[in-house]
XYZ file of C-alpha atoms in Angstrom:
766
model
C 95.446 47.914 114.239
C 99.301 48.311 114.403
C 101.438 47.571 117.482
C 102.410 51.250 117.875
C 98.821 52.336 118.052
C 97.930 49.766 120.672
C 100.880 50.828 122.840
C 99.723 54.438 122.660
C 96.298 53.401 123.893
C 97.809 51.514 126.828
C 99.895 54.500 127.775
C 96.932 56.872 127.766
C 94.930 54.465 129.874
C 97.683 54.335 132.458
C 97.892 58.122 132.614
C 94.106 58.354 133.057
C 94.153 55.834 135.900
C 96.995 57.699 137.608
C 95.094 60.954 137.403
C 92.069 59.354 138.917
C 93.956 57.864 141.850
C 95.945 60.994 142.654
C 94.519 63.429 145.244
C 94.542 67.196 145.000
C 96.157 69.407 147.521
C 93.101 71.715 147.618
C 89.507 70.483 147.462
C 86.372 72.607 146.612
C 83.252 72.048 148.584
C 79.935 71.301 146.877
C 78.616 74.739 147.881
C 81.687 76.409 146.316
C 81.154 74.455 143.118
C 77.525 75.552 142.961
C 78.463 79.194 143.535
C 81.158 79.022 140.844
C 78.783 77.472 138.339
C 76.056 79.998 139.226
C 78.518 82.840 138.744
C 79.580 81.484 135.370
C 75.930 81.132 134.304
C 75.102 84.707 135.403
C 78.168 85.990 133.561
C 76.920 84.042 130.514
C 80.246 82.266 130.365
C 78.519 78.923 130.800
C 75.289 77.606 129.130
C 73.768 74.645 130.937
C 70.403 72.895 131.210
C 69.245 71.646 134.580
C 67.545 68.338 135.075
C 63.955 68.141 136.354
C 65.132 67.558 139.965
C 67.700 70.437 139.751
C 70.546 68.258 141.054
C 72.269 67.848 137.725
C 72.845 69.947 134.698
C 74.062 69.401 131.204
C 75.178 71.583 128.331
C 72.987 71.839 125.218
C 75.717 70.186 123.196
C 75.844 67.229 125.549
C 72.023 67.032 125.632
C 72.030 66.900 121.846
C 74.523 64.089 121.959
C 72.403 62.167 124.470
C 69.274 62.697 122.296
C 71.088 61.207 119.298
C 72.283 58.302 121.411
C 68.753 57.572 122.633
C 67.400 57.869 119.066
C 69.965 55.317 117.955
C 69.158 52.999 120.835
C 65.368 53.160 119.985
C 65.882 52.244 116.362
C 65.695 55.694 114.782
C 62.244 56.715 116.157
C 61.419 58.070 119.597
C 58.705 60.237 121.047
C 59.918 63.563 122.518
C 57.795 63.028 125.638
C 59.424 59.657 126.264
C 62.825 61.226 125.548
C 62.239 63.971 128.162
C 61.365 61.324 130.778
C 64.421 59.219 129.944
C 66.843 62.180 130.074
C 65.063 63.743 133.087
C 65.007 67.091 131.271
C 62.087 69.438 130.719
C 60.113 68.668 127.506
C 60.502 72.231 126.257
C 64.282 71.981 126.504
C 64.282 68.623 124.752
C 62.001 69.995 121.983
C 64.241 73.051 121.574
C 67.439 70.988 121.263
C 65.694 68.459 118.984
C 64.562 71.281 116.697
C 68.155 72.525 116.478
C 69.355 69.029 115.676
C 66.668 68.748 112.912
C 67.935 71.977 111.324
C 71.524 70.783 111.117
C 70.897 67.062 110.423
C 69.703 66.240 106.912
C 68.149 62.831 107.580
C 66.469 63.666 110.888
C 62.846 64.918 111.193
C 60.270 65.716 113.889
C 56.846 64.322 112.936
C 53.856 64.584 115.258
C 56.138 65.002 118.316
C 58.327 62.097 117.267
C 61.992 62.231 116.279
C 62.695 60.058 113.227
C 66.006 59.592 111.470
C 66.986 58.383 108.027
C 67.617 54.795 109.112
C 64.024 54.440 110.293
C 62.539 55.826 107.063
C 64.721 53.476 105.044
C 63.598 50.562 107.154
C 59.830 51.288 106.816
C 60.333 51.808 103.075
C 61.727 48.308 102.893
C 58.830 47.007 105.002
C 56.297 48.697 102.734
C 57.984 47.137 99.716
C 57.730 43.730 101.393
C 54.016 44.275 102.080
C 53.436 45.358 98.485
C 55.237 42.261 97.191
C 53.262 40.063 99.559
C 49.745 41.486 99.015
C 50.161 43.016 95.570
C 48.371 46.189 96.655
C 48.758 48.634 99.513
C 46.742 51.601 100.645
C 48.249 54.626 102.395
C 45.206 54.747 104.704
C 45.982 51.260 106.010
C 49.683 52.091 106.413
C 48.752 55.194 108.402
C 46.979 53.040 110.970
C 49.751 50.455 111.047
C 52.700 52.863 111.459
C 50.810 55.604 113.333
C 52.278 58.225 111.021
C 50.606 60.968 108.971
C 49.267 59.932 105.576
C 51.060 62.853 103.914
C 54.425 61.673 105.316
C 53.909 58.099 104.191
C 52.552 59.244 100.803
C 55.619 61.374 100.136
C 57.927 58.597 101.393
C 56.401 55.986 99.075
C 56.353 58.340 96.063
C 60.001 59.274 96.770
C 61.137 55.653 97.101
C 58.951 54.356 94.256
C 61.257 52.581 91.793
C 64.184 52.705 94.235
C 63.281 50.867 97.403
C 59.572 50.312 96.703
C 58.792 48.552 93.437
C 55.241 49.044 92.171
C 52.830 51.448 90.417
C 50.603 54.224 91.658
C 46.897 53.991 90.850
C 45.902 56.762 88.408
C 42.410 57.053 89.882
C 43.421 56.928 93.551
C 46.924 58.264 94.271
C 46.894 56.685 97.760
C 46.796 53.185 96.291
C 49.888 51.358 94.988
C 50.029 47.960 93.361
C 52.345 45.649 91.461
C 52.065 44.701 87.799
C 51.628 41.056 88.698
C 48.695 41.895 90.993
C 46.866 43.792 88.246
C 47.602 41.098 85.677
C 46.340 38.403 88.042
C 43.067 40.205 88.817
C 42.540 41.221 85.207
C 42.808 37.591 84.142
C 40.394 36.579 86.911
C 37.776 39.217 85.916
C 38.157 38.558 82.191
C 37.698 34.841 82.786
C 34.559 35.417 84.879
C 32.997 37.689 82.256
C 33.789 35.248 79.470
C 32.116 32.385 81.337
C 28.776 34.217 81.867
C 25.967 33.307 79.430
C 23.033 35.342 80.788
C 22.551 38.886 82.161
C 24.190 39.045 85.559
C 24.437 41.912 88.078
C 27.945 43.263 88.500
C 27.517 42.837 92.255
C 27.315 39.046 91.784
C 30.426 39.018 89.565
C 32.251 41.176 92.081
C 31.427 38.739 94.877
C 32.696 35.760 92.865
C 35.973 37.421 91.877
C 36.884 38.437 95.472
C 38.319 41.738 94.217
C 37.818 45.098 95.852
C 35.090 47.174 94.240
C 37.398 50.018 93.254
C 39.983 47.766 91.574
C 37.197 45.731 89.932
C 35.694 48.742 88.178
C 39.140 50.105 87.304
C 40.044 46.838 85.584
C 36.569 46.661 84.023
C 37.062 50.110 82.468
C 40.447 49.023 81.141
C 38.996 45.862 79.616
C 36.170 47.860 78.017
C 38.629 50.293 76.463
C 40.677 47.406 75.018
C 37.426 45.678 73.914
C 38.352 42.496 75.745
C 34.852 41.976 77.247
C 32.478 39.659 75.343
C 29.418 41.701 76.282
C 28.079 45.122 77.342
C 27.284 46.848 80.627
C 23.645 47.955 80.857
C 22.838 50.990 82.974
C 25.070 53.371 84.853
C 28.260 51.770 86.106
C 27.815 50.454 89.618
C 26.998 47.278 91.481
C 23.355 47.531 90.297
C 24.367 47.463 86.611
C 23.898 44.383 84.481
C 26.495 42.613 82.393
C 24.855 41.274 79.238
C 26.954 38.765 77.292
C 27.110 39.106 73.522
C 25.872 35.543 73.053
C 22.776 36.354 75.105
C 22.096 39.614 73.182
C 22.352 37.705 69.930
C 19.838 35.044 70.966
C 17.625 37.767 72.459
C 17.555 39.709 69.190
C 16.741 36.550 67.227
C 13.783 35.799 69.550
C 12.439 39.370 69.241
C 12.712 39.311 65.426
C 10.972 35.960 65.106
C 8.154 36.774 67.551
C 7.420 40.156 65.939
C 7.467 38.648 62.455
C 4.980 35.936 63.429
C 2.603 37.948 65.677
C 2.963 41.604 64.705
C 3.373 42.814 68.282
C 5.793 42.683 71.226
C 4.729 42.440 74.876
C 6.737 44.565 77.316
C 6.545 41.932 80.077
C 7.967 39.283 77.746
C 10.860 41.558 76.831
C 11.443 42.272 80.514
C 11.628 38.541 81.216
C 14.327 38.348 78.549
C 16.366 40.842 80.585
C 15.496 43.997 78.635
C 15.154 46.759 81.208
C 13.556 49.413 78.962
C 11.375 47.592 76.396
C 9.990 50.647 74.505
C 13.432 52.136 73.869
C 14.814 48.693 72.967
C 12.081 48.235 70.363
C 12.770 51.708 68.932
C 16.465 50.922 68.582
C 15.890 47.411 67.260
C 13.328 48.406 64.624
C 14.392 51.887 63.509
C 12.602 51.643 60.152
C 9.350 50.074 61.365
C 6.206 52.160 61.982
C 5.535 50.766 65.458
C 2.850 52.096 67.817
C 3.688 51.974 71.531
C 0.697 51.201 73.740
C 0.475 50.738 77.498
C 1.749 47.131 77.681
C 2.553 46.193 74.080
C 4.122 47.591 70.935
C 2.123 46.835 67.768
C 2.981 46.914 64.092
C 1.034 48.106 61.062
C -0.706 44.752 60.426
C -2.755 44.875 63.638
C -3.453 48.594 63.206
C -4.739 48.040 59.636
C -7.016 45.246 60.878
C -8.542 47.543 63.546
C -9.018 50.389 61.014
C -10.833 48.110 58.598
C -13.283 46.888 61.251
C -14.054 50.433 62.431
C -14.720 51.591 58.855
C -17.099 48.682 58.358
C -18.979 49.551 61.581
C -19.364 53.194 60.493
C -20.542 52.211 57.032
C -23.146 49.789 58.393
C -24.308 52.092 61.215
C -23.497 49.531 63.916
C -20.805 48.900 66.531
C -17.703 46.721 66.780
C -15.943 45.127 69.784
C -12.227 44.764 68.948
C -11.287 42.609 71.982
C -11.981 39.285 70.166
C -9.827 40.461 67.253
C -6.698 41.093 69.361
C -4.387 38.728 71.317
C -5.275 38.102 74.957
C -2.202 39.944 76.231
C -3.730 43.265 75.120
C -5.184 45.089 78.129
C -8.299 47.264 78.071
C -6.091 50.338 78.164
C -4.117 49.065 75.155
C -7.298 48.595 73.179
C -8.624 52.009 74.223
C -5.395 53.675 73.084
C -5.523 51.718 69.825
C -9.091 52.896 69.157
C -8.218 56.527 69.827
C -5.284 56.330 67.406
C -7.567 54.755 64.809
C -10.180 57.504 65.245
C -7.545 60.224 64.920
C -6.127 58.601 61.811
C -9.591 58.398 60.233
C -10.317 61.983 61.336
C -13.862 60.853 62.055
C -16.324 62.610 64.346
C -19.107 60.071 63.852
C -17.815 57.381 66.226
C -17.518 56.996 69.983
C -15.554 54.562 72.187
C -17.326 52.623 74.951
C -16.048 50.107 77.523
C -12.515 50.777 76.174
C -12.934 48.132 73.437
C -16.167 49.034 71.622
C -16.550 51.580 68.811
C -20.129 52.711 68.156
C -21.152 54.803 65.152
C -23.304 57.907 65.569
C -26.031 56.309 63.444
C -26.221 53.406 65.900
C -26.329 55.734 68.921
C -29.045 57.897 67.361
C -31.229 54.906 66.575
C -30.701 53.597 70.101
C -31.569 56.990 71.589
C -34.698 57.292 69.444
C -35.980 53.988 70.814
C -36.150 55.578 74.273
C -38.318 58.581 73.291
C -41.516 56.743 74.232
C -40.117 56.011 77.697
C -39.096 59.659 78.073
C -42.595 60.883 77.170
C -44.205 58.449 79.617
C -41.889 59.509 82.438
C -42.573 63.198 81.702
C -46.335 62.783 81.839
C -46.068 60.814 85.095
C -43.892 63.527 86.680
C -46.272 66.326 85.725
C -49.367 64.392 86.750
C -47.891 63.468 90.169
C -46.671 66.989 90.934
C -43.028 65.815 91.105
C -42.074 68.090 88.210
C -43.449 71.220 89.873
C -41.804 70.300 93.169
C -38.377 69.992 91.513
C -38.770 73.294 89.693
C -39.807 74.950 92.932
C -36.751 73.589 94.757
C -34.541 74.997 92.028
C -36.112 78.384 92.470
C -35.461 78.291 96.226
C -31.859 77.198 95.644
C -31.310 80.130 93.311
C -32.803 82.635 95.733
C -29.385 83.533 97.142
C -28.148 84.258 93.625
C -31.070 86.560 92.942
C -30.434 88.421 96.199
C -26.812 88.948 95.168
C -27.921 90.246 91.791
C -30.426 92.631 93.366
C -27.849 93.803 95.874
C -25.320 94.478 93.177
C -27.900 96.193 91.041
C -28.991 98.518 93.858
C -25.402 99.409 94.705
C -24.705 100.098 91.059
C -27.753 102.343 90.829
C -26.711 104.237 93.970
C -23.300 104.921 92.492
C -24.876 106.138 89.282
C -27.202 108.449 91.196
C -24.284 109.880 93.132
C -22.382 110.419 89.912
C -25.279 112.173 88.154
C -27.081 114.038 90.955
C -26.278 117.579 92.110
C -24.609 118.572 88.861
C -26.525 121.500 87.421
C -25.683 123.621 84.393
C -23.671 122.600 81.372
C -25.102 121.152 78.223
C -28.179 119.756 79.949
C -29.531 123.162 81.133
C -29.134 122.274 84.772
C -31.205 119.116 84.537
C -30.112 115.899 86.175
C -28.884 113.245 83.762
C -29.141 109.494 83.995
C -27.123 106.825 82.283
C -29.325 104.102 80.936
C -28.203 100.685 82.104
C -27.644 98.011 79.491
C -29.058 94.644 80.413
C -27.024 91.620 79.522
C -28.624 88.550 78.051
C -27.961 85.270 79.781
C -28.141 81.810 78.353
C -29.652 79.112 80.555
C -27.055 77.490 82.759
C -24.369 80.012 81.841
C -22.505 82.317 84.156
C -24.351 85.562 84.823
C -22.174 88.659 84.907
C -23.148 91.870 86.637
C -21.174 94.897 85.528
C -20.436 97.618 88.034
C -18.243 100.661 87.981
C -15.312 98.993 89.697
C -15.855 95.243 89.683
C -17.146 92.259 87.745
C -19.215 89.807 89.734
C -19.770 86.365 88.305
C -22.470 84.181 89.812
C -23.057 80.581 88.817
C -26.606 79.692 89.897
C -27.017 76.423 91.749
C -29.333 73.901 90.168
C -31.104 70.722 91.217
C -31.037 68.137 88.442
C -34.381 67.054 86.998
C -33.946 63.280 86.824
C -37.085 62.037 85.133
C -35.404 59.131 83.337
C -32.794 57.343 85.464
C -29.759 55.354 84.365
C -31.425 52.235 85.767
C -34.400 52.732 83.426
C -32.106 52.862 80.406
C -29.889 50.021 81.661
C -32.853 47.679 82.064
C -34.006 48.455 78.528
C -30.557 47.966 76.954
C -30.067 44.655 78.802
C -32.859 43.234 76.659
C -30.467 43.308 73.666
C -28.265 40.180 73.906
C -25.634 41.590 71.543
C -24.994 44.491 73.931
C -25.460 42.794 77.297
C -22.690 40.216 76.736
C -19.956 42.889 76.558
C -18.555 43.843 79.972
C -19.291 47.426 81.121
C -20.846 48.349 77.751
C -24.423 48.563 79.037
C -23.454 50.819 81.952
C -21.449 53.201 79.756
C -24.142 53.335 77.076
C -26.719 54.093 79.762
C -24.517 56.876 81.207
C -24.045 58.337 77.723
C -27.714 58.189 76.687
C -29.303 59.204 80.018
C -28.605 62.982 79.765
C -30.045 63.167 76.237
C -33.114 61.082 77.013
C -33.626 62.849 80.330
C -33.391 66.260 78.617
C -35.989 65.102 76.092
C -38.263 64.112 78.987
C -37.613 67.471 80.668
C -38.555 69.303 77.462
C -41.827 67.401 77.228
C -42.597 67.957 80.930
C -41.829 71.648 80.584
C -44.239 71.971 77.660
C -46.960 70.162 79.594
C -46.404 72.394 82.627
C -46.399 75.605 80.585
C -49.797 74.713 79.199
C -51.160 74.470 82.763
C -51.226 78.051 84.033
C -52.623 77.093 87.431
C -49.563 75.057 88.233
C -47.025 77.206 86.460
C -44.869 78.339 89.395
C -43.499 81.360 87.557
C -46.977 82.704 86.872
C -48.197 82.017 90.423
C -45.079 83.498 91.992
C -45.371 86.661 89.901
C -49.063 87.071 90.782
C -48.417 86.639 94.510
C -45.475 89.051 94.488
C -47.686 91.661 92.776
C -50.327 91.237 95.503
C -47.741 91.707 98.282
C -46.353 94.803 96.542
C -49.879 96.246 96.259
C -50.548 95.557 99.947
C -47.350 97.383 100.954
C -48.237 100.389 98.756
C -51.790 100.524 100.123
C -50.370 100.309 103.656
C -48.378 103.510 103.019
C -51.652 105.254 102.149
C -53.258 103.990 105.364
C -50.366 105.476 107.353
C -51.535 108.994 106.284
C -54.861 108.550 108.046
C -55.485 109.256 111.722
C -54.322 106.464 114.014
C -57.870 105.842 115.190
C -58.993 105.217 111.599
C -56.057 103.014 110.550
C -57.173 99.673 112.152
C -60.440 99.566 110.196
C -58.678 100.271 106.886
C -55.953 97.699 107.649
C -58.508 95.058 108.499
C -60.367 95.703 105.239
C -57.065 95.494 103.268
C -56.235 92.136 104.858
C -59.774 90.834 104.388
C -59.762 91.672 100.684
C -56.268 91.648 99.085
C -54.687 89.596 101.885
C -57.366 86.919 101.596
C -56.862 86.772 97.826
C -53.133 86.178 98.413
C -53.749 83.429 100.994
C -56.335 81.666 98.790
C -53.884 81.563 95.863
C -51.187 80.138 98.143
C -53.509 77.440 99.518
C -54.513 76.421 95.984
C -50.872 75.917 95.038
C -50.104 73.994 98.239
C -53.064 71.696 97.571
C -51.903 71.027 94.001
C -48.345 70.301 95.128
C -49.560 67.824 97.758
C -52.208 66.213 95.544
C -55.251 67.521 97.504
C -58.697 68.338 96.129
C -60.070 71.857 96.627
C -63.183 73.799 95.508
C -63.089 76.772 93.165
C -64.379 79.106 95.867
C -62.077 78.855 98.896
C -63.441 80.165 102.191
C -62.023 80.358 105.706
C -63.640 77.028 106.561
C -62.214 75.481 103.388
C -58.711 76.592 104.323
C -59.179 75.180 107.826
C -60.077 71.774 106.399
C -57.170 71.847 103.941
C -54.709 72.458 106.795
C -55.716 69.151 108.370
C -54.584 67.200 105.267
C -51.347 69.050 104.556
C -47.931 67.670 105.699
C -46.511 68.993 108.974
C -43.693 70.998 107.320
C -46.271 72.806 105.146
C -49.006 73.102 107.741
C -47.284 75.390 110.253
C -46.331 78.306 107.894
C -49.724 78.191 106.171
C -51.546 78.076 109.530
C -49.719 81.224 110.645
C -50.640 83.221 107.553
C -54.183 81.821 107.612
C -54.659 83.198 111.140
C -52.898 86.510 110.439
C -55.244 87.433 107.558
C -58.142 87.456 110.020
C -56.380 89.866 112.390
C -55.706 93.610 112.392
C -51.889 93.583 112.192
C -50.439 94.005 108.734
C -46.897 93.575 110.126
C -47.745 90.093 111.435
C -49.191 89.178 108.069
C -46.098 90.387 106.176
C -43.778 88.511 108.578
C -45.528 85.240 107.716
C -45.528 85.825 103.938
C -41.980 84.712 103.138
C -42.037 81.403 105.147
C -45.433 80.570 103.664
C -44.222 81.178 100.107
C -41.030 79.219 100.754
C -43.128 76.269 101.926
C -44.707 76.217 98.471
C -41.260 76.605 96.874
C -41.844 80.232 95.900
C -39.540 83.180 96.375
C -40.630 86.507 97.848
C -38.938 89.228 95.831
C -37.390 92.253 97.441
C -39.669 95.277 97.635
C -38.851 97.672 94.803
C -39.620 101.347 95.551
C -39.298 102.194 91.884
C -42.617 100.445 91.270
C -44.546 102.782 93.594
C -44.933 105.756 91.263
C -45.981 103.764 88.196
C -48.480 101.846 90.332
C -49.929 105.016 91.860
C -50.220 106.637 88.428
C -51.869 103.545 86.953
C -54.241 103.208 89.901
C -55.332 106.849 89.596
C -55.851 106.527 85.848
C -57.953 103.396 86.385
C -60.067 105.204 88.995
C -60.610 108.162 86.651
C -61.553 105.877 83.796
C -64.063 104.034 85.981
C -65.376 107.357 87.349
C -66.035 108.803 83.919
C -67.767 105.608 82.837
C -70.088 105.177 85.850
C -73.470 106.803 86.488
C -73.911 105.373 89.978
C -73.796 108.307 92.480
C -72.549 106.160 95.410
C -69.767 104.580 93.335
C -68.856 107.925 91.821
C -68.492 109.506 95.300
C -66.328 106.533 96.353
C -64.086 106.951 93.301
C -63.849 110.742 93.670
C -62.809 110.371 97.305
C -60.061 107.871 96.372
C -58.807 110.071 93.510
C -58.631 113.185 95.711
C -56.788 111.228 98.446
C -54.201 110.166 95.875
C -53.791 113.744 94.614
C -53.419 115.159 98.114
C -51.091 112.491 99.651
C -49.430 111.093 96.511
C -50.430 107.657 97.838
C -53.266 105.262 97.144
C -55.844 103.928 99.556
C -57.734 100.650 99.395
C -61.125 101.302 100.987
C -64.770 100.376 100.865
C -67.862 102.618 100.713
C -68.024 102.564 104.514
C -64.744 104.466 104.682
C -65.856 107.356 102.405
C -66.946 109.568 105.325
C -63.661 108.854 107.153
C -61.570 109.830 104.124
C -63.682 112.942 103.516
C -62.954 113.998 107.111
C -59.244 113.560 106.368
C -59.536 115.642 103.151
C -61.324 118.473 105.018
C -58.004 120.151 105.917
C -56.523 119.705 102.420
C -59.369 120.976 100.179
C -60.802 124.436 99.772
C -64.085 124.987 101.714
C -66.258 125.302 98.588
C -65.018 121.969 97.257
C -65.435 120.362 100.641
C -68.940 121.740 100.944
C -69.978 120.237 97.598
C -68.549 116.825 98.523
C -70.129 116.835 101.992
C -73.524 117.782 100.579
C -73.282 115.054 97.924
C -72.243 112.543 100.592
C -75.285 113.411 102.699
C -77.594 112.986 99.695
C -76.068 109.570 98.932
C -76.697 108.476 102.531
C -80.327 109.721 102.377
C -80.856 107.915 99.103
C -79.597 104.674 100.605
C -81.535 104.963 103.886
C -84.828 106.589 102.749
C -87.855 104.329 102.566
C -90.128 106.862 100.836
C -90.009 106.259 97.109
C -90.973 109.838 96.220
C -88.293 111.319 98.433
C -85.843 108.786 97.128
C -86.631 109.741 93.516
C -86.166 113.445 94.216
C -82.814 112.821 95.852
C -81.782 110.642 92.929
C -82.430 113.480 90.509
C -80.336 115.833 92.609
C -77.548 113.264 92.720
C -77.609 112.930 88.942
C -77.333 116.711 88.600
C -74.430 116.896 91.058
C -72.668 113.908 89.514
C -71.070 115.962 86.766
C -69.863 118.526 89.317
C -68.052 116.004 91.536
C -66.581 114.315 88.448
C -65.154 117.656 87.365
C -63.636 118.140 90.834
C -61.788 114.817 90.522
C -60.710 115.368 86.905
C -59.498 118.919 87.440
C -57.790 118.546 90.848
C -54.176 118.088 89.708
C -52.148 120.896 91.236
C -50.946 118.798 94.127
C -50.374 115.580 92.196
C -46.670 114.976 91.763
C -46.848 111.452 90.437
C -44.731 111.113 87.306
C -46.284 109.496 84.328
C -44.573 106.188 83.652
């Protein structure tokens, strides 16, 4: 600085000191100063900002100057909140002035409520460069925590100063990461050296731990090395810490071992390949032997040599009609599943239907199986005869019939509903091409095969019913197993005897069933189908006869009911007791009486005794309803099924009964029998029902017919009835002979009455 300039400064300082020491002639009070300033502010001639305590004020320009001074003092970065406290000015005023300063100052910015100038950004850029040089790699995320600044601000700062203040490179995969060339070169050399030193498959996670490199940089360098083909090996699996690095030297020795083992043995075990470090053995074998015809089994891959050996042995077994166990022919590493798969492939290749695989390792020819099955026919016949003789066969058949009862009920239900719909569709439609007559559509019965699904067609639905069935096990698996075990060649093979027994049992058992069925069919007394049909016919007859009884006077009905039970009911009960005795291996006489039945009940099992006792007692009573209530339980006890009452059978039965009575009437010459038959025939014609009665009931029925026949006819019948009674009660032989002649003369007349009385009979001919 020149001498003149320094003198000028001294002079100005002296003038300033003089001004300060001089006193004014007129002084303004503090109140006057406040009023003047207030007036200037109101007139908008003065713009000032008051401090927080209101005692001081400052112009915006001066506040801006103070803000810059404080920013400089704090090193180029200060928080606006701290600035407001330091300057004792409201934060809003500080923020407003700071915003104005930011607009007009190029290097000054407000970031997250902080005022930062150019000097500060330059300084942190230099610090970041130092960190990058020191560590070789920096991450914007870490810098954000360290400097407490937004990542976007730091990112833009680094990118802007990259190559100027900050010397490094930006990661292409992660733009927030920056590193130096020396850092990458150092880590690349470290990773390349580690990979070159490895001699066996090693997880990348282990290599990563040894190299002490971050995972992201490790895989970035690894990709670069792979692209430049600087890795002496390959990465197996998807890239990640779980992937394996397989050195080339290991792959080479691995391939040599696989080639040599396959050449010597003709197969490759998956577990052995896995122990070599091969993660997917089947695909490895496919790639390694692209031109070989290799078969992939469950645990091994086999070549054509082993397959040809198996084929040859199977062909020999078929030709000789024997069996072959391939397990001794194959290495011990082959599992049962491998051998089973091998046999199935061999069978398919031979396209042969005359072999069968057992115990997963044995191939048996059909000729061998047939000869083995034939050897059991004697056992099957013996078992069948024993079952029939003991009653076991009939018991099993009976249980099947009971089990299928629900199916039969469904079929009957469906059939009745179908018939009702058909009647509705055809009834009430007179006229047309049928001359007003009702038309019926004839139902078509479907044929069913035994054991197949039975289908019942209806107008709007198809119902399929699969009958339940109890298996007839006459020959058990144990019987066949014990017999096969006698053959040492078969018993030494694991599981073969059990599987052969399971295979042969159904055939041998069916053969025994066929024999038992033939034996049972030849015995009509124990044929359940025949007995069941006969008993159902008797019950149907009883119900039809009961309808005829209902037409008689109530006072006459008990006697007729009692006679019906004593005759037809007793026949039904005797048949049932015979069957129960046969099923429970009891002896019984040909002529069964009430006393006989009572004795038989003492020897029957408890579950059979109660239902049969009930029906035995009911047949001696006067209540037909009680008897019918006990019928179904009694039949079920003997494994029989009571069929649903079919009204359609009434008319054919009534017609047939009447025709039988007429035939017997025209053939007889006995006056008493003829009167009995005529009375029954006339009752049928009058009531369209049949009546089961004895000669004692003829007078009762004639009394009933009195109101239905013309007097002349009734007179003839009454007179003939009286003569029959006289003939039966007269002790005088002469009188008896005269009456007999009169009866013979009147016989033709009463026969004509029965034959010609048809005007009231509405029974359709079947």
